[in-house]
PDB file of C-alpha atoms in Angstrom:
ATOM      1  CA  MET A 272       4.093  17.000  68.419  1.00  0.00           C
ATOM      2  CA  ASN A 273       6.121  15.221  70.779  1.00  0.00           C
ATOM      3  CA  LEU A 274      10.000  16.300  72.129  1.00  0.00           C
ATOM      4  CA  PHE A 275      11.428  14.017  69.409  1.00  0.00           C
ATOM      5  CA  GLY A 276       9.316  15.696  66.649  1.00  0.00           C
ATOM      6  CA  MET A 277      10.905  18.822  67.680  1.00  0.00           C
ATOM      7  CA  LEU A 278      14.195  17.448  66.901  1.00  0.00           C
ATOM      8  CA  GLU A 279      12.869  16.942  63.212  1.00  0.00           C
ATOM      9  CA  VAL A 280      11.671  20.024  62.757  1.00  0.00           C
ATOM     10  CA  SER A 281      14.777  21.642  64.021  1.00  0.00           C
ATOM     11  CA  GLY A 282      16.606  19.106  61.771  1.00  0.00           C
ATOM     12  CA  SER A 283      14.661  19.913  58.915  1.00  0.00           C
ATOM     13  CA  ALA A 284      15.742  23.685  58.975  1.00  0.00           C
ATOM     14  CA  LEU A 285      19.324  22.557  59.265  1.00  0.00           C
ATOM     15  CA  THR A 286      19.136  20.725  56.300  1.00  0.00           C
ATOM     16  CA  ALA A 287      17.662  23.761  54.267  1.00  0.00           C
ATOM     17  CA  GLU A 288      19.939  26.172  55.705  1.00  0.00           C
ATOM     18  CA  ARG A 289      22.785  24.296  54.702  1.00  0.00           C
ATOM     19  CA  GLN A 290      21.500  23.507  51.449  1.00  0.00           C
ATOM     20  CA  ARG A 291      20.968  26.823  50.736  1.00  0.00           C
ATOM     21  CA  ALA A 292      24.810  27.798  52.142  1.00  0.00           C
ATOM     22  CA  GLU A 293      25.917  25.292  49.380  1.00  0.00           C
ATOM     23  CA  VAL A 294      23.763  27.109  46.780  1.00  0.00           C
ATOM     24  CA  VAL A 295      25.366  30.576  47.900  1.00  0.00           C
ATOM     25  CA  THR A 296      29.069  28.713  47.903  1.00  0.00           C
ATOM     26  CA  ALA A 297      28.460  27.235  44.728  1.00  0.00           C
ATOM     27  CA  ASN A 298      27.546  30.789  43.302  1.00  0.00           C
ATOM     28  CA  MET A 299      30.645  32.147  44.845  1.00  0.00           C
ATOM     29  CA  ALA A 300      32.930  29.868  43.243  1.00  0.00           C
ATOM     30  CA  ASN A 301      31.341  30.418  39.856  1.00  0.00           C
ATOM     31  CA  ALA A 302      31.080  34.057  39.951  1.00  0.00           C
ATOM     32  CA  GLU A 303      33.662  34.281  36.929  1.00  0.00           C
ATOM     33  CA  THR A 304      32.455  31.342  34.927  1.00  0.00           C
ATOM     34  CA  THR A 305      32.002  31.729  31.587  1.00  0.00           C
ATOM     35  CA  HIS A 306      31.303  28.174  30.189  1.00  0.00           C
ATOM     36  CA  THR A 307      28.912  25.914  31.234  1.00  0.00           C
ATOM     37  CA  PRO A 308      27.796  22.440  29.703  1.00  0.00           C
ATOM     38  CA  GLU A 309      24.410  24.040  29.212  1.00  0.00           C
ATOM     39  CA  GLY A 310      26.251  26.542  27.154  1.00  0.00           C
ATOM     40  CA  GLY A 311      26.679  30.068  28.237  1.00  0.00           C
ATOM     41  CA  PRO A 312      27.830  31.799  31.336  1.00  0.00           C
ATOM     42  CA  TYR A 313      26.747  30.154  34.958  1.00  0.00           C
ATOM     43  CA  ARG A 314      23.493  31.386  36.026  1.00  0.00           C
ATOM     44  CA  ARG A 315      23.325  32.483  40.052  1.00  0.00           C
ATOM     45  CA  GLN A 316      21.173  30.161  41.626  1.00  0.00           C
ATOM     46  CA  LEU A 317      18.525  30.593  44.527  1.00  0.00           C
ATOM     47  CA  VAL A 318      16.966  28.409  46.991  1.00  0.00           C
ATOM     48  CA  VAL A 319      13.132  28.688  48.089  1.00  0.00           C
ATOM     49  CA  PHE A 320      12.122  27.534  50.888  1.00  0.00           C
ATOM     50  CA  ARG A 321       8.342  26.565  51.762  1.00  0.00           C
ATOM     51  CA  ALA A 322       6.791  25.195  55.432  1.00  0.00           C
ATOM     52  CA  GLN A 323       6.206  21.667  55.476  1.00  0.00           C
ATOM     53  CA  ARG A 324       4.169  19.692  57.841  1.00  0.00           C
ATOM     54  CA  MET A 325       6.463  17.134  59.628  1.00  0.00           C
ATOM     55  CA  PRO A 326       5.893  13.125  59.294  1.00  0.00           C
ATOM     56  CA  GLN A 327       4.204  12.266  62.434  1.00  0.00           C
ATOM     57  CA  PHE A 328       6.633   9.921  63.718  1.00  0.00           C
ATOM     58  CA  GLY A 329       6.394   8.279  67.029  1.00  0.00           C
ATOM     59  CA  MET A 330       3.119   9.900  67.508  1.00  0.00           C
ATOM     60  CA  PHE A 331       1.911   6.198  68.558  1.00  0.00           C
ATOM     61  CA  LEU A 332       4.518   6.948  71.389  1.00  0.00           C
ATOM     62  CA  ALA A 333       4.052   9.913  72.920  1.00  0.00           C
ATOM     63  CA  GLY A 334       1.502  11.913  70.377  1.00  0.00           C
ATOM     64  CA  LEU A 335      -1.744  12.957  71.640  1.00  0.00           C
ATOM     65  CA  GLY A 336      -3.025  13.317  68.144  1.00  0.00           C
ATOM     66  CA  ARG A 337      -1.838  17.046  68.027  1.00  0.00           C
ATOM     67  CA  PRO A 338      -1.375  18.673  64.560  1.00  0.00           C
ATOM     68  CA  ALA A 339       2.332  18.556  63.533  1.00  0.00           C
ATOM     69  CA  SER A 340       4.200  22.008  63.985  1.00  0.00           C
ATOM     70  CA  SER A 341       5.829  22.808  60.099  1.00  0.00           C
ATOM     71  CA  GLY A 342       9.468  22.056  59.257  1.00  0.00           C
ATOM     72  CA  VAL A 343      11.138  23.677  56.383  1.00  0.00           C
ATOM     73  CA  ARG A 344      12.342  22.531  53.252  1.00  0.00           C
ATOM     74  CA  VAL A 345      13.790  23.767  50.132  1.00  0.00           C
ATOM     75  CA  GLU A 346      11.098  23.477  47.352  1.00  0.00           C
ATOM     76  CA  GLN A 347      13.001  24.472  44.490  1.00  0.00           C
ATOM     77  CA  VAL A 348      16.639  25.885  43.573  1.00  0.00           C
ATOM     78  CA  VAL A 349      15.569  28.475  40.474  1.00  0.00           C
ATOM     79  CA  ALA A 350      17.990  30.062  38.322  1.00  0.00           C
ATOM     80  CA  ASP A 351      18.342  34.172  39.015  1.00  0.00           C
ATOM     81  CA  THR A 352      16.577  35.904  35.679  1.00  0.00           C
ATOM     82  CA  ARG A 353      19.210  38.681  35.944  1.00  0.00           C
ATOM     83  CA  PRO A 354      20.701  39.361  32.337  1.00  0.00           C
ATOM     84  CA  PRO A 355      24.583  38.205  32.251  1.00  0.00           C
ATOM     85  CA  ILE A 356      27.300  41.051  32.821  1.00  0.00           C
ATOM     86  CA  GLU A 357      28.750  41.585  29.270  1.00  0.00           C
ATOM     87  CA  ARG A 358      33.009  42.943  29.328  1.00  0.00           C
ATOM     88  CA  TYR A 359      34.697  43.837  26.497  1.00  0.00           C
ATOM     89  CA  GLN A 360      37.469  40.764  26.320  1.00  0.00           C
ATOM     90  CA  PRO A 361      38.299  40.652  22.401  1.00  0.00           C
ATOM     91  CA  GLY A 362      40.838  38.011  23.335  1.00  0.00           C
ATOM     92  CA  HIS A 363      38.924  35.441  25.455  1.00  0.00           C
ATOM     93  CA  PRO A 364      37.933  32.233  23.714  1.00  0.00           C
ATOM     94  CA  ASP A 365      34.487  32.946  25.098  1.00  0.00           C
ATOM     95  CA  ALA A 366      34.051  36.282  23.228  1.00  0.00           C
ATOM     96  CA  ASP A 367      31.042  36.920  20.708  1.00  0.00           C
ATOM     97  CA  SER A 368      31.681  38.481  17.457  1.00  0.00           C
ATOM     98  CA  ARG A 369      31.795  42.018  19.125  1.00  0.00           C
ATOM     99  CA  GLY A 370      34.642  40.481  21.536  1.00  0.00           C
ATOM    100  CA  TYR A 371      32.041  41.176  24.416  1.00  0.00           C
ATOM    101  CA  VAL A 372      32.389  37.820  27.050  1.00  0.00           C
ATOM    102  CA  ALA A 373      29.026  37.263  29.078  1.00  0.00           C
ATOM    103  CA  TYR A 374      30.037  36.783  32.510  1.00  0.00           C
ATOM    104  CA  PRO A 375      27.306  35.922  35.235  1.00  0.00           C
ATOM    105  CA  ALA A 376      25.572  38.455  37.424  1.00  0.00           C
ATOM    106  CA  ILE A 377      26.720  37.367  40.808  1.00  0.00           C
ATOM    107  CA  ASP A 378      27.703  40.555  43.338  1.00  0.00           C
ATOM    108  CA  PRO A 379      30.310  38.693  45.964  1.00  0.00           C
ATOM    109  CA  VAL A 380      28.630  41.265  49.021  1.00  0.00           C
ATOM    110  CA  GLU A 381      25.110  40.047  48.188  1.00  0.00           C
ATOM    111  CA  GLU A 382      26.283  36.433  48.129  1.00  0.00           C
ATOM    112  CA  THR A 383      28.800  36.888  51.290  1.00  0.00           C
ATOM    113  CA  ALA A 384      25.365  38.577  53.049  1.00  0.00           C
ATOM    114  CA  ASP A 385      23.102  35.728  52.193  1.00  0.00           C
ATOM    115  CA  LEU A 386      25.536  32.901  53.259  1.00  0.00           C
ATOM    116  CA  LEU A 387      25.956  34.463  56.618  1.00  0.00           C
ATOM    117  CA  GLY A 388      22.266  34.428  56.872  1.00  0.00           C
ATOM    118  CA  ALA A 389      22.331  30.728  56.321  1.00  0.00           C
ATOM    119  CA  VAL A 390      25.066  30.588  58.747  1.00  0.00           C
ATOM    120  CA  ARG A 391      22.984  32.412  61.326  1.00  0.00           C
ATOM    121  CA  ALA A 392      19.978  30.474  60.816  1.00  0.00           C
ATOM    122  CA  TYR A 393      21.703  26.969  61.131  1.00  0.00           C
ATOM    123  CA  GLU A 394      23.423  27.926  64.235  1.00  0.00           C
ATOM    124  CA  LEU A 395      20.190  29.210  65.543  1.00  0.00           C
ATOM    125  CA  ASN A 396      18.576  26.042  64.574  1.00  0.00           C
ATOM    126  CA  ALA A 397      21.659  24.162  66.099  1.00  0.00           C
ATOM    127  CA  SER A 398      21.122  26.203  69.450  1.00  0.00           C
ATOM    128  CA  ALA A 399      17.171  24.926  69.159  1.00  0.00           C
ATOM    129  CA  VAL A 400      18.435  21.484  68.633  1.00  0.00           C
ATOM    130  CA  GLN A 401      20.605  21.605  71.791  1.00  0.00           C
ATOM    131  CA  ALA A 402      17.558  23.360  74.049  1.00  0.00           C
ATOM    132  CA  THR A 403      15.596  20.357  72.972  1.00  0.00           C
ATOM    133  CA  LYS A 404      17.842  18.045  73.951  1.00  0.00           C
ATOM    134  CA  THR A 405      18.486  19.427  77.099  1.00  0.00           C
ATOM    135  CA  MET A 406      14.438  19.258  77.363  1.00  0.00           C
ATOM    136  CA  ILE A 407      14.169  15.622  76.682  1.00  0.00           C
ATOM    137  CA  GLN A 408      17.361  14.882  78.913  1.00  0.00           C
ATOM    138  CA  ALA A 409      15.427  16.661  81.908  1.00  0.00           C
ATOM    139  CA  SER A 410      12.133  14.136  81.035  1.00  0.00           C
ATOM    140  CA  LEU A 411      14.202  11.021  81.131  1.00  0.00           C
ATOM    141  CA  ASP A 412      16.265  12.172  84.407  1.00  0.00           C
ATOM    142  CA  LEU A 413      12.366  11.734  86.233  1.00  0.00           C
ATOM    143  CA  LEU A 414      12.960   7.562  85.717  1.00  0.00           C
ATOM    144  CA  LYS A 415      15.992   7.739  87.746  1.00  0.00           C
TER     145      LYS A 415
ATOM    146  CA  MET B 129      -3.548   4.253  90.662  1.00  0.00           C
ATOM    147  CA  ILE B 130      -2.133   7.088  92.611  1.00  0.00           C
ATOM    148  CA  ASN B 131      -4.318  10.040  92.408  1.00  0.00           C
ATOM    149  CA  ASP B 132      -2.482  13.142  93.135  1.00  0.00           C
ATOM    150  CA  PRO B 133      -3.678  16.483  91.344  1.00  0.00           C
ATOM    151  CA  ALA B 134      -0.707  18.002  91.914  1.00  0.00           C
ATOM    152  CA  ILE B 135       1.017  15.530  89.413  1.00  0.00           C
ATOM    153  CA  GLU B 136      -1.713  15.663  87.043  1.00  0.00           C
ATOM    154  CA  SER B 137      -1.467  19.776  86.718  1.00  0.00           C
ATOM    155  CA  LEU B 138       2.386  19.236  86.266  1.00  0.00           C
ATOM    156  CA  THR B 139       2.053  16.598  83.559  1.00  0.00           C
ATOM    157  CA  ARG B 140      -0.421  19.253  81.780  1.00  0.00           C
ATOM    158  CA  PHE B 141       1.709  22.221  82.346  1.00  0.00           C
ATOM    159  CA  LEU B 142       4.550  19.950  80.760  1.00  0.00           C
ATOM    160  CA  ASP B 143       2.577  19.277  77.850  1.00  0.00           C
ATOM    161  CA  LEU B 144       1.628  22.249  76.916  1.00  0.00           C
ATOM    162  CA  SER B 145       5.414  23.356  77.544  1.00  0.00           C
ATOM    163  CA  VAL B 146       6.100  20.715  74.757  1.00  0.00           C
ATOM    164  CA  PHE B 147       3.698  21.783  72.345  1.00  0.00           C
ATOM    165  CA  ARG B 148       4.698  25.292  72.592  1.00  0.00           C
ATOM    166  CA  SER B 149       8.629  24.503  72.167  1.00  0.00           C
ATOM    167  CA  GLY B 150       7.431  22.806  69.500  1.00  0.00           C
ATOM    168  CA  LEU B 151       5.920  25.771  67.756  1.00  0.00           C
ATOM    169  CA  ILE B 152       8.785  28.056  68.670  1.00  0.00           C
ATOM    170  CA  LEU B 153      10.806  25.410  66.830  1.00  0.00           C
ATOM    171  CA  ALA B 154       8.784  25.489  63.586  1.00  0.00           C
ATOM    172  CA  ASN B 155       9.123  29.360  63.870  1.00  0.00           C
ATOM    173  CA  MET B 156      12.793  29.270  63.804  1.00  0.00           C
ATOM    174  CA  ALA B 157      13.275  26.726  61.623  1.00  0.00           C
ATOM    175  CA  ASN B 158      10.743  29.252  59.208  1.00  0.00           C
ATOM    176  CA  VAL B 159      13.119  32.528  59.931  1.00  0.00           C
ATOM    177  CA  ASP B 160      13.554  32.578  55.999  1.00  0.00           C
ATOM    178  CA  THR B 161      10.506  30.925  54.394  1.00  0.00           C
ATOM    179  CA  PRO B 162       8.521  33.731  52.282  1.00  0.00           C
ATOM    180  CA  ASN B 163       4.879  34.177  53.838  1.00  0.00           C
ATOM    181  CA  TYR B 164       5.643  32.233  56.851  1.00  0.00           C
ATOM    182  CA  LYS B 165       3.879  33.794  59.886  1.00  0.00           C
ATOM    183  CA  ALA B 166       4.589  33.175  63.420  1.00  0.00           C
ATOM    184  CA  ARG B 167       2.602  31.000  65.520  1.00  0.00           C
ATOM    185  CA  ASP B 168       1.854  30.571  69.184  1.00  0.00           C
ATOM    186  CA  ILE B 169      -0.415  29.515  72.113  1.00  0.00           C
ATOM    187  CA  ASN B 170      -1.789  31.587  74.578  1.00  0.00           C
ATOM    188  CA  PHE B 171      -0.150  29.945  77.250  1.00  0.00           C
ATOM    189  CA  LEU B 172      -2.269  30.768  80.323  1.00  0.00           C
ATOM    190  CA  ALA B 173      -5.707  30.378  79.112  1.00  0.00           C
ATOM    191  CA  GLU B 174      -4.474  27.130  77.590  1.00  0.00           C
ATOM    192  CA  LEU B 175      -3.595  26.044  81.063  1.00  0.00           C
ATOM    193  CA  GLU B 176      -6.714  27.291  82.614  1.00  0.00           C
ATOM    194  CA  LYS B 177      -8.682  25.285  79.834  1.00  0.00           C
ATOM    195  CA  ALA B 178      -7.087  21.700  80.510  1.00  0.00           C
ATOM    196  CA  GLY B 179      -7.100  22.869  84.500  1.00  0.00           C
ATOM    197  CA  GLY B 180     -10.871  21.985  84.356  1.00  0.00           C
ATOM    198  CA  GLY B 181     -10.143  18.023  85.271  1.00  0.00           C
ATOM    199  CA  MET B 182     -10.388  17.206  81.723  1.00  0.00           C
ATOM    200  CA  GLU B 183      -8.695  13.794  80.715  1.00  0.00           C
ATOM    201  CA  LEU B 184      -4.995  14.480  79.094  1.00  0.00           C
ATOM    202  CA  ALA B 185      -5.503  12.946  75.814  1.00  0.00           C
ATOM    203  CA  SER B 186      -8.629  15.705  74.968  1.00  0.00           C
ATOM    204  CA  LEU B 187      -6.092  18.531  75.981  1.00  0.00           C
ATOM    205  CA  SER B 188      -5.904  19.980  72.353  1.00  0.00           C
ATOM    206  CA  PRO B 189      -4.139  23.534  72.365  1.00  0.00           C
ATOM    207  CA  VAL B 190      -4.983  25.910  69.656  1.00  0.00           C
ATOM    208  CA  ALA B 191      -2.320  27.447  67.726  1.00  0.00           C
ATOM    209  CA  HIS B 192      -2.719  31.092  66.268  1.00  0.00           C
ATOM    210  CA  ALA B 193      -0.920  33.534  64.371  1.00  0.00           C
ATOM    211  CA  VAL B 194       0.945  36.187  66.784  1.00  0.00           C
ATOM    212  CA  PRO B 195      -0.327  39.492  66.459  1.00  0.00           C
ATOM    213  CA  GLY B 196       1.671  42.966  66.266  1.00  0.00           C
ATOM    214  CA  LEU B 197       4.730  41.348  64.988  1.00  0.00           C
ATOM    215  CA  ILE B 198       6.487  43.520  62.009  1.00  0.00           C
ATOM    216  CA  GLU B 199       6.235  41.794  58.740  1.00  0.00           C
ATOM    217  CA  ARG B 200       9.741  41.763  56.489  1.00  0.00           C
ATOM    218  CA  PRO B 201       9.008  42.564  52.643  1.00  0.00           C
ATOM    219  CA  ASP B 202       8.868  38.770  51.881  1.00  0.00           C
ATOM    220  CA  GLY B 203       5.860  38.651  54.060  1.00  0.00           C
ATOM    221  CA  ASN B 204       7.603  36.512  57.038  1.00  0.00           C
ATOM    222  CA  ASN B 205       6.967  38.029  60.545  1.00  0.00           C
ATOM    223  CA  VAL B 206       9.536  35.844  62.239  1.00  0.00           C
ATOM    224  CA  ASN B 207      11.084  37.582  65.162  1.00  0.00           C
ATOM    225  CA  LEU B 208      14.267  36.029  66.155  1.00  0.00           C
ATOM    226  CA  GLU B 209      14.589  37.850  69.809  1.00  0.00           C
ATOM    227  CA  ARG B 210      11.150  36.876  70.837  1.00  0.00           C
ATOM    228  CA  GLU B 211      11.272  33.123  69.614  1.00  0.00           C
ATOM    229  CA  SER B 212      15.128  32.663  71.397  1.00  0.00           C
ATOM    230  CA  LEU B 213      13.725  34.343  74.895  1.00  0.00           C
ATOM    231  CA  LEU B 214      10.466  32.391  74.294  1.00  0.00           C
ATOM    232  CA  LEU B 215      12.222  29.278  73.681  1.00  0.00           C
ATOM    233  CA  ALA B 216      14.624  29.856  76.836  1.00  0.00           C
ATOM    234  CA  ASP B 217      11.503  30.969  79.237  1.00  0.00           C
ATOM    235  CA  THR B 218       9.337  27.649  78.209  1.00  0.00           C
ATOM    236  CA  GLN B 219      12.661  25.802  78.840  1.00  0.00           C
ATOM    237  CA  MET B 220      12.806  27.457  82.238  1.00  0.00           C
ATOM    238  CA  ARG B 221       9.316  26.307  82.935  1.00  0.00           C
ATOM    239  CA  PHE B 222       9.741  23.129  81.518  1.00  0.00           C
ATOM    240  CA  ASN B 223      13.001  22.363  83.975  1.00  0.00           C
ATOM    241  CA  THR B 224      10.998  23.732  87.102  1.00  0.00           C
ATOM    242  CA  CYS B 225       8.217  21.655  86.255  1.00  0.00           C
ATOM    243  CA  VAL B 226      10.294  18.603  85.969  1.00  0.00           C
ATOM    244  CA  GLU B 227      12.013  19.630  89.154  1.00  0.00           C
ATOM    245  CA  LEU B 228       8.740  19.535  90.931  1.00  0.00           C
ATOM    246  CA  LEU B 229       7.539  16.547  89.373  1.00  0.00           C
ATOM    247  CA  ARG B 230      10.590  14.787  90.607  1.00  0.00           C
ATOM    248  CA  ASP B 231       9.724  16.139  94.177  1.00  0.00           C
ATOM    249  CA  ARG B 232       6.080  14.777  94.389  1.00  0.00           C
ATOM    250  CA  PHE B 233       7.389  11.205  93.012  1.00  0.00           C
ATOM    251  CA  LYS B 234      10.143  10.931  95.747  1.00  0.00           C
ATOM    252  CA  MET B 235       7.812  12.155  98.345  1.00  0.00           C
ATOM    253  CA  LEU B 236       5.193   9.242  96.908  1.00  0.00           C
ATOM    254  CA  SER B 237       8.099   7.068  96.605  1.00  0.00           C
ATOM    255  CA  SER B 238       9.331   7.360 100.706  1.00  0.00           C
ATOM    256  CA  ALA B 239       5.829   7.397 101.396  1.00  0.00           C
ATOM    257  CA  ILE B 240       5.726   3.946  99.789  1.00  0.00           C
ATOM    258  CA  HIS B 241       9.141   2.628 101.364  1.00  0.00           C
ATOM    259  CA  GLU B 242       8.880   4.037 104.972  1.00  0.00           C
ATOM    260  CA  GLY B 243       5.529   1.958 105.394  1.00  0.00           C
ATOM    261  CA  SER B 244       7.380  -1.132 104.604  1.00  0.00           C
ATOM    262  CA  GLY B 245       9.668  -0.648 107.787  1.00  0.00           C
ATOM    263  CA  SER B 246       7.172  -1.169 110.539  1.00  0.00           C
TER     264      SER B 246
END
């Protein structure tokens, strides 16, 4: 692990959190979607994070053969297993024979909280990048 | 070569600071990863271990799980306040160390240049 490897760790977190925010906003946008190409209502999507070893870029430059710290990545995006919510709307084109329309089981409050969490984590890692940059700058100043 | 023990120990200190920062950043990156456990080094112990005249290349700090952190229901125990404070702390130490190193280099440089005058 060197200073530049640290940037990669934070960078992986930025990517992962942005992906999470994208999935959450897609959920919010499709909270009322009753029709999808796969058929049926939209299914709420969830991201699964996993710690990963970062590629040892630049080991020959400054690395000392130490184990690299772990970054993070989105391992998979899974569909929520909660059943859709049924609303009685007989005139709706997607209504079944009983007159019920299946809506996605999406709670706006839950999604908002999740989005806030993603944004906070993104900000945290962005400040970590800033901190790393300061350290790199300080060590470069040694050359002056 | 220039054999300045101060420069050598400062370099070790810098190296350990970078290693620790890497662990802190990894902890921060995995703040939402289920079952991730925060890792850290015992800075002073590692510094002492490194202080025994060892070559820099053989300096290999051991990262261990941080004890005493509260685990969330998803098995993750990263404490953001701890990591943020520790990062700030490590950064300050790093900067202090860089300043001290710079000072040493300046002394060396002036020793070289002053000599050329006479």
